[in-house]
PDB file of C-alpha atoms in Angstrom:
ATOM      1  CA  MET E 256     153.154  49.629 -55.894  1.00 95.00           C
ATOM      2  CA  ARG E 257     153.051  46.674 -53.536  1.00 98.00           C
ATOM      3  CA  ILE E 258     154.421  43.457 -54.689  1.00 98.00           C
ATOM      4  CA  ALA E 259     154.366  40.218 -53.292  1.00 98.00           C
ATOM      5  CA  VAL E 260     158.448  38.115 -54.283  1.00 98.00           C
ATOM      6  CA  GLY E 261     158.942  35.172 -53.430  1.00 97.00           C
ATOM      7  CA  ALA E 262     162.284  33.008 -54.721  1.00 96.00           C
ATOM      8  CA  ASP E 263     163.258  29.299 -54.076  1.00 94.00           C
ATOM      9  CA  HIS E 264     166.931  28.463 -52.738  1.00 91.00           C
ATOM     10  CA  VAL E 265     167.978  28.257 -55.996  1.00 93.00           C
ATOM     11  CA  GLY E 266     166.965  32.368 -56.910  1.00 94.00           C
ATOM     12  CA  TYR E 267     167.828  33.765 -53.031  1.00 92.00           C
ATOM     13  CA  ASP E 268     170.321  35.596 -55.222  1.00 95.00           C
ATOM     14  CA  LEU E 269     168.455  37.041 -57.637  1.00 97.00           C
ATOM     15  CA  LYS E 270     165.212  38.059 -55.103  1.00 97.00           C
ATOM     16  CA  ASP E 271     168.161  39.944 -52.973  1.00 96.00           C
ATOM     17  CA  ALA E 272     168.993  42.024 -56.398  1.00 98.00           C
ATOM     18  CA  VAL E 273     165.376  42.292 -57.761  1.00 98.00           C
ATOM     19  CA  GLY E 274     164.380  44.129 -53.892  1.00 97.00           C
ATOM     20  CA  GLY E 275     166.970  45.782 -53.549  1.00 97.00           C
ATOM     21  CA  PHE E 276     165.581  47.375 -56.796  1.00 98.00           C
ATOM     22  CA  LEU E 277     162.405  47.068 -56.194  1.00 98.00           C
ATOM     23  CA  THR E 278     163.275  49.222 -53.243  1.00 98.00           C
ATOM     24  CA  ARG E 279     165.243  51.661 -55.457  1.00 97.00           C
ATOM     25  CA  LEU E 280     162.547  52.349 -57.827  1.00 97.00           C
ATOM     26  CA  GLY E 281     160.559  53.409 -54.697  1.00 97.00           C
ATOM     27  CA  HIS E 282     158.042  50.672 -54.476  1.00 98.00           C
ATOM     28  CA  GLU E 283     156.891  48.832 -51.829  1.00 97.00           C
ATOM     29  CA  TRP E 284     157.126  44.940 -51.398  1.00 98.00           C
ATOM     30  CA  THR E 285     156.985  41.597 -49.108  1.00 97.00           C
ATOM     31  CA  ASP E 286     159.459  38.943 -49.188  1.00 97.00           C
ATOM     32  CA  PHE E 287     157.361  35.231 -49.512  1.00 96.00           C
ATOM     33  CA  SER E 288     161.103  33.711 -49.378  1.00 93.00           C
ATOM     34  CA  PRO E 289     162.035  31.242 -46.983  1.00 87.00           C
ATOM     35  CA  ARG E 290     164.288  32.980 -44.358  1.00 81.00           C
ATOM     36  CA  VAL E 291     167.071  29.785 -44.294  1.00 75.00           C
ATOM     37  CA  LEU E 292     168.256  28.236 -47.402  1.00 73.00           C
ATOM     38  CA  ASP E 293     167.620  25.369 -47.594  1.00 70.00           C
ATOM     39  CA  PRO E 294     166.882  22.662 -50.172  1.00 69.00           C
ATOM     40  CA  GLU E 295     164.004  21.110 -49.644  1.00 71.00           C
ATOM     41  CA  ASP E 296     162.032  24.764 -48.978  1.00 75.00           C
ATOM     42  CA  ASP E 297     160.657  23.409 -53.405  1.00 84.00           C
ATOM     43  CA  TYR E 298     159.304  26.521 -55.758  1.00 89.00           C
ATOM     44  CA  PRO E 299     155.647  24.987 -55.415  1.00 93.00           C
ATOM     45  CA  VAL E 300     155.283  26.309 -51.619  1.00 93.00           C
ATOM     46  CA  VAL E 301     156.731  29.951 -52.266  1.00 95.00           C
ATOM     47  CA  GLY E 302     155.113  30.337 -55.033  1.00 97.00           C
ATOM     48  CA  SER E 303     151.454  29.549 -54.886  1.00 97.00           C
ATOM     49  CA  GLN E 304     151.737  32.220 -51.713  1.00 97.00           C
ATOM     50  CA  VAL E 305     153.134  34.751 -53.723  1.00 98.00           C
ATOM     51  CA  ALA E 306     150.344  34.114 -56.363  1.00 98.00           C
ATOM     52  CA  ARG E 307     147.443  33.469 -53.575  1.00 97.00           C
ATOM     53  CA  ALA E 308     148.278  37.330 -51.998  1.00 98.00           C
ATOM     54  CA  VAL E 309     148.218  38.668 -56.039  1.00 98.00           C
ATOM     55  CA  ALA E 310     144.508  36.676 -56.460  1.00 97.00           C
ATOM     56  CA  GLN E 311     143.473  38.330 -53.346  1.00 97.00           C
ATOM     57  CA  GLY E 312     144.013  41.712 -54.037  1.00 97.00           C
ATOM     58  CA  GLU E 313     146.537  41.945 -51.017  1.00 98.00           C
ATOM     59  CA  PHE E 314     149.931  42.926 -53.760  1.00 98.00           C
ATOM     60  CA  ASP E 315     150.106  44.870 -57.206  1.00 98.00           C
ATOM     61  CA  ARG E 316     152.155  42.420 -58.511  1.00 98.00           C
ATOM     62  CA  GLY E 317     154.507  39.544 -58.206  1.00 98.00           C
ATOM     63  CA  ILE E 318     157.493  38.493 -58.910  1.00 98.00           C
ATOM     64  CA  LEU E 319     158.629  35.021 -58.526  1.00 98.00           C
ATOM     65  CA  ILE E 320     161.933  32.930 -58.967  1.00 98.00           C
ATOM     66  CA  CYS E 321     163.460  30.302 -59.108  1.00 97.00           C
ATOM     67  CA  GLY E 322     166.154  28.431 -61.059  1.00 96.00           C
ATOM     68  CA  THR E 323     164.831  28.287 -64.958  1.00 97.00           C
ATOM     69  CA  GLY E 324     161.355  30.114 -63.593  1.00 97.00           C
ATOM     70  CA  ILE E 325     159.404  28.304 -65.231  1.00 98.00           C
ATOM     71  CA  GLY E 326     158.833  25.412 -62.130  1.00 96.00           C
ATOM     72  CA  MET E 327     157.609  28.763 -60.212  1.00 97.00           C
ATOM     73  CA  CYS E 328     155.463  30.036 -63.573  1.00 98.00           C
ATOM     74  CA  MET E 329     153.218  26.603 -64.015  1.00 97.00           C
ATOM     75  CA  THR E 330     153.213  27.117 -60.088  1.00 97.00           C
ATOM     76  CA  ALA E 331     151.611  30.349 -60.095  1.00 97.00           C
ATOM     77  CA  ASN E 332     149.292  29.264 -62.928  1.00 96.00           C
ATOM     78  CA  LYS E 333     147.635  27.319 -61.456  1.00 95.00           C
ATOM     79  CA  VAL E 334     146.009  29.537 -58.957  1.00 96.00           C
ATOM     80  CA  ASP E 335     142.466  31.738 -60.067  1.00 93.00           C
ATOM     81  CA  GLY E 336     143.468  35.179 -61.302  1.00 94.00           C
ATOM     82  CA  VAL E 337     146.976  34.529 -61.959  1.00 96.00           C
ATOM     83  CA  ARG E 338     148.444  35.427 -65.166  1.00 97.00           C
ATOM     84  CA  ALA E 339     151.703  34.735 -64.682  1.00 98.00           C
ATOM     85  CA  ALA E 340     154.168  34.998 -67.779  1.00 98.00           C
ATOM     86  CA  LEU E 341     158.398  33.786 -67.754  1.00 98.00           C
ATOM     87  CA  CYS E 342     159.563  36.309 -69.411  1.00 98.00           C
ATOM     88  CA  GLY E 343     163.721  35.766 -70.439  1.00 98.00           C
ATOM     89  CA  ASP E 344     163.740  39.315 -72.104  1.00 98.00           C
ATOM     90  CA  THR E 345     162.858  42.363 -71.884  1.00 98.00           C
ATOM     91  CA  PHE E 346     160.313  42.741 -75.265  1.00 98.00           C
ATOM     92  CA  SER E 347     158.525  39.405 -73.737  1.00 98.00           C
ATOM     93  CA  ALA E 348     157.993  41.339 -70.309  1.00 98.00           C
ATOM     94  CA  HIS E 349     156.640  44.102 -71.757  1.00 97.00           C
ATOM     95  CA  SER E 350     154.416  42.159 -73.711  1.00 97.00           C
ATOM     96  CA  SER E 351     152.992  40.247 -71.256  1.00 97.00           C
ATOM     97  CA  ARG E 352     151.933  42.996 -69.208  1.00 97.00           C
ATOM     98  CA  GLU E 353     150.456  45.109 -72.584  1.00 96.00           C
ATOM     99  CA  HIS E 354     148.716  42.086 -73.592  1.00 96.00           C
ATOM    100  CA  ASN E 355     148.462  39.654 -71.697  1.00 95.00           C
ATOM    101  CA  ASN E 356     147.771  41.639 -68.592  1.00 96.00           C
ATOM    102  CA  ALA E 357     150.158  39.460 -66.226  1.00 97.00           C
ATOM    103  CA  ASN E 358     149.965  40.094 -62.679  1.00 98.00           C
ATOM    104  CA  VAL E 359     153.333  37.495 -61.624  1.00 98.00           C
ATOM    105  CA  LEU E 360     156.760  37.795 -63.540  1.00 98.00           C
ATOM    106  CA  CYS E 361     158.741  34.567 -63.197  1.00 98.00           C
ATOM    107  CA  LEU E 362     162.217  34.748 -63.858  1.00 98.00           C
ATOM    108  CA  GLY E 363     164.482  31.985 -63.879  1.00 98.00           C
ATOM    109  CA  ALA E 364     167.812  32.948 -61.116  1.00 98.00           C
ATOM    110  CA  ARG E 365     170.456  30.005 -63.763  1.00 97.00           C
ATOM    111  CA  VAL E 366     169.474  31.732 -67.429  1.00 97.00           C
ATOM    112  CA  LEU E 367     169.389  35.255 -66.736  1.00 97.00           C
ATOM    113  CA  GLY E 368     172.721  37.447 -65.141  1.00 97.00           C
ATOM    114  CA  VAL E 369     171.182  39.701 -62.640  1.00 98.00           C
ATOM    115  CA  GLY E 370     172.202  43.052 -65.427  1.00 98.00           C
ATOM    116  CA  LEU E 371     169.273  41.460 -67.688  1.00 98.00           C
ATOM    117  CA  ALA E 372     166.572  40.481 -64.815  1.00 98.00           C
ATOM    118  CA  LEU E 373     167.031  44.293 -63.658  1.00 98.00           C
ATOM    119  CA  ASP E 374     165.871  45.268 -67.055  1.00 98.00           C
ATOM    120  CA  ILE E 375     163.581  43.243 -67.238  1.00 98.00           C
ATOM    121  CA  VAL E 376     161.510  43.973 -63.973  1.00 98.00           C
ATOM    122  CA  ARG E 377     161.930  47.447 -64.637  1.00 98.00           C
ATOM    123  CA  ASP E 378     159.995  47.372 -68.012  1.00 98.00           C
ATOM    124  CA  TRP E 379     157.277  45.007 -66.499  1.00 98.00           C
ATOM    125  CA  LEU E 380     156.495  47.061 -63.970  1.00 98.00           C
ATOM    126  CA  ALA E 381     156.773  50.422 -65.958  1.00 97.00           C
ATOM    127  CA  ALA E 382     154.428  48.008 -69.239  1.00 97.00           C
ATOM    128  CA  GLU E 383     150.684  49.202 -68.655  1.00 94.00           C
ATOM    129  CA  PHE E 384     147.531  46.991 -70.171  1.00 89.00           C
ATOM    130  CA  SER E 385     146.364  48.095 -73.580  1.00 87.00           C
ATOM    131  CA  THR E 386     143.058  49.816 -73.754  1.00 88.00           C
ATOM    132  CA  GLU E 387     142.835  47.966 -77.145  1.00 89.00           C
ATOM    133  CA  GLU E 388     139.671  45.950 -76.924  1.00 92.00           C
ATOM    134  CA  ARG E 389     141.073  43.040 -78.382  1.00 88.00           C
ATOM    135  CA  HIS E 390     143.549  42.517 -75.611  1.00 89.00           C
ATOM    136  CA  HIS E 391     140.641  42.525 -73.363  1.00 83.00           C
ATOM    137  CA  ARG E 392     138.967  40.138 -74.891  1.00 92.00           C
ATOM    138  CA  ARG E 393     141.239  38.331 -75.267  1.00 88.00           C
ATOM    139  CA  VAL E 394     142.140  37.756 -71.445  1.00 88.00           C
ATOM    140  CA  THR E 395     137.887  37.695 -70.655  1.00 87.00           C
ATOM    141  CA  LYS E 396     138.512  34.014 -72.922  1.00 88.00           C
ATOM    142  CA  MET E 397     141.485  32.973 -70.506  1.00 84.00           C
ATOM    143  CA  ALA E 398     139.217  33.514 -67.012  1.00 84.00           C
ATOM    144  CA  LEU E 399     136.681  31.371 -69.184  1.00 83.00           C
ATOM    145  CA  VAL E 400     139.591  28.541 -69.367  1.00 82.00           C
ATOM    146  CA  GLU E 401     140.300  29.153 -66.451  1.00 81.00           C
ATOM    147  CA  SER E 402     136.924  28.364 -64.531  1.00 79.00           C
ATOM    148  CA  ALA E 403     134.702  27.066 -67.147  1.00 78.00           C
ATOM    149  CA  GLY E 404     137.660  24.693 -69.130  1.00 77.00           C
ATOM    150  CA  SER E 405     136.318  27.002 -72.464  1.00 75.00           C
ATOM    151  CA  CYS E 406     136.162  29.369 -73.491  1.00 69.00           C
TER     152      CYS E 406
END
């Protein structure tokens, strides 16, 4: 799987741990994070870059990391075609894929320990979008809200 990964200055260390984990799992990943840590490298820049790369089909999925994960999630969800999910547990991670077809995972570096973060990544990557019609219907309605403002 091809995965776009990005972090701001707060999420940088967790991003490195996630990247190493992705490599061990056999995934190809590209780091969109700034090369030099700077508190002025704000999350909307890297968040939008990863989200656009996923929406344009350059990557299968994306993972974004900031302090809480909230800013990255809000930014990524501004990009048409992105369904970003902020997950703090493995159940939500799995469900975001199975029920909502999330294509971007957001994590909070100040909220999660490394072990739990890697468990979340593992379960999110392993989960597949359900074949049940109700989930497809709902994701289609989300896309209508995105394009037309309502469903």
